[in-house]
């Protein structure tokens, strides 16, 4: 799994936990729905830190909480 796939999986997980749609996530995060959609449907290969921070703010979690999961702990090294 790479960073883009891990980010996608984490967003899906967080939305499922909170029972919110991707459209609702976009609204509470203050980012376009198309941005969320591009991450979820693998059109975005490298979601930016600013986007992830806005998602975290919308979900009322810290960046640490976003990345502190097995999904990110077990990532393969992408840059060698």
XYZ file of C-alpha atoms in Angstrom:
80
model
C 0.000 0.000 0.000
C 1.268 3.492 -0.809
C 0.610 6.819 0.922
C -2.260 7.814 -1.401
C -4.031 4.483 -0.841
C -3.437 4.704 2.917
C -4.846 8.246 3.001
C -7.899 7.117 1.053
C -8.455 4.162 3.387
C -8.135 6.375 6.460
C -10.679 8.880 5.139
C -13.106 6.066 4.342
C -12.576 4.621 7.830
C -13.173 7.963 9.546
C -16.318 8.681 7.519
C -17.671 5.209 8.276
C -16.951 5.611 12.006
C -18.832 8.909 12.061
C -21.528 7.832 9.608
C -20.954 10.839 7.344
C -20.932 11.061 3.572
C -18.025 12.329 1.510
C -20.184 15.306 0.554
C -20.701 16.116 4.240
C -16.970 15.694 4.867
C -16.250 18.219 2.133
C -18.709 20.685 3.653
C -17.408 20.460 7.221
C -13.802 20.542 6.000
C -14.288 23.545 3.746
C -12.860 21.829 0.689
C -14.524 21.043 -2.632
C -16.371 17.745 -2.915
C -14.368 17.095 -6.087
C -11.187 17.077 -3.991
C -12.580 14.416 -1.655
C -13.876 12.468 -4.631
C -10.487 12.578 -6.359
C -8.833 11.083 -3.258
C -11.473 8.381 -2.772
C -11.563 7.352 -6.441
C -7.763 7.273 -6.878
C -7.530 10.331 -9.118
C -5.278 12.133 -6.639
C -1.889 10.448 -6.302
C -0.591 12.788 -3.605
C -3.155 14.504 -1.370
C -1.524 17.607 0.074
C -0.849 18.218 3.734
C -3.115 21.266 3.647
C -5.995 19.143 2.362
C -5.389 16.491 5.011
C -5.219 19.189 7.708
C -8.553 20.637 6.566
C -10.092 17.160 6.666
C -8.737 16.692 10.192
C -10.131 20.065 11.261
C -13.532 19.168 9.813
C -13.510 15.862 11.681
C -12.201 17.569 14.829
C -9.148 15.320 15.088
C -5.457 16.127 15.114
C -3.033 15.314 12.327
C -1.433 12.901 14.800
C -4.759 11.093 15.226
C -5.161 10.889 11.458
C -1.769 9.243 10.910
C -1.516 7.229 14.148
C -2.985 3.995 12.772
C -1.743 0.649 11.523
C -2.577 1.781 7.989
C 0.295 4.275 8.110
C 2.610 2.304 10.403
C 2.803 -0.525 7.894
C 3.423 1.532 4.755
C 6.066 0.396 2.338
C 8.874 2.819 1.666
C 8.056 4.718 -1.539
C 11.197 6.803 -1.953
C 14.523 5.045 -1.899
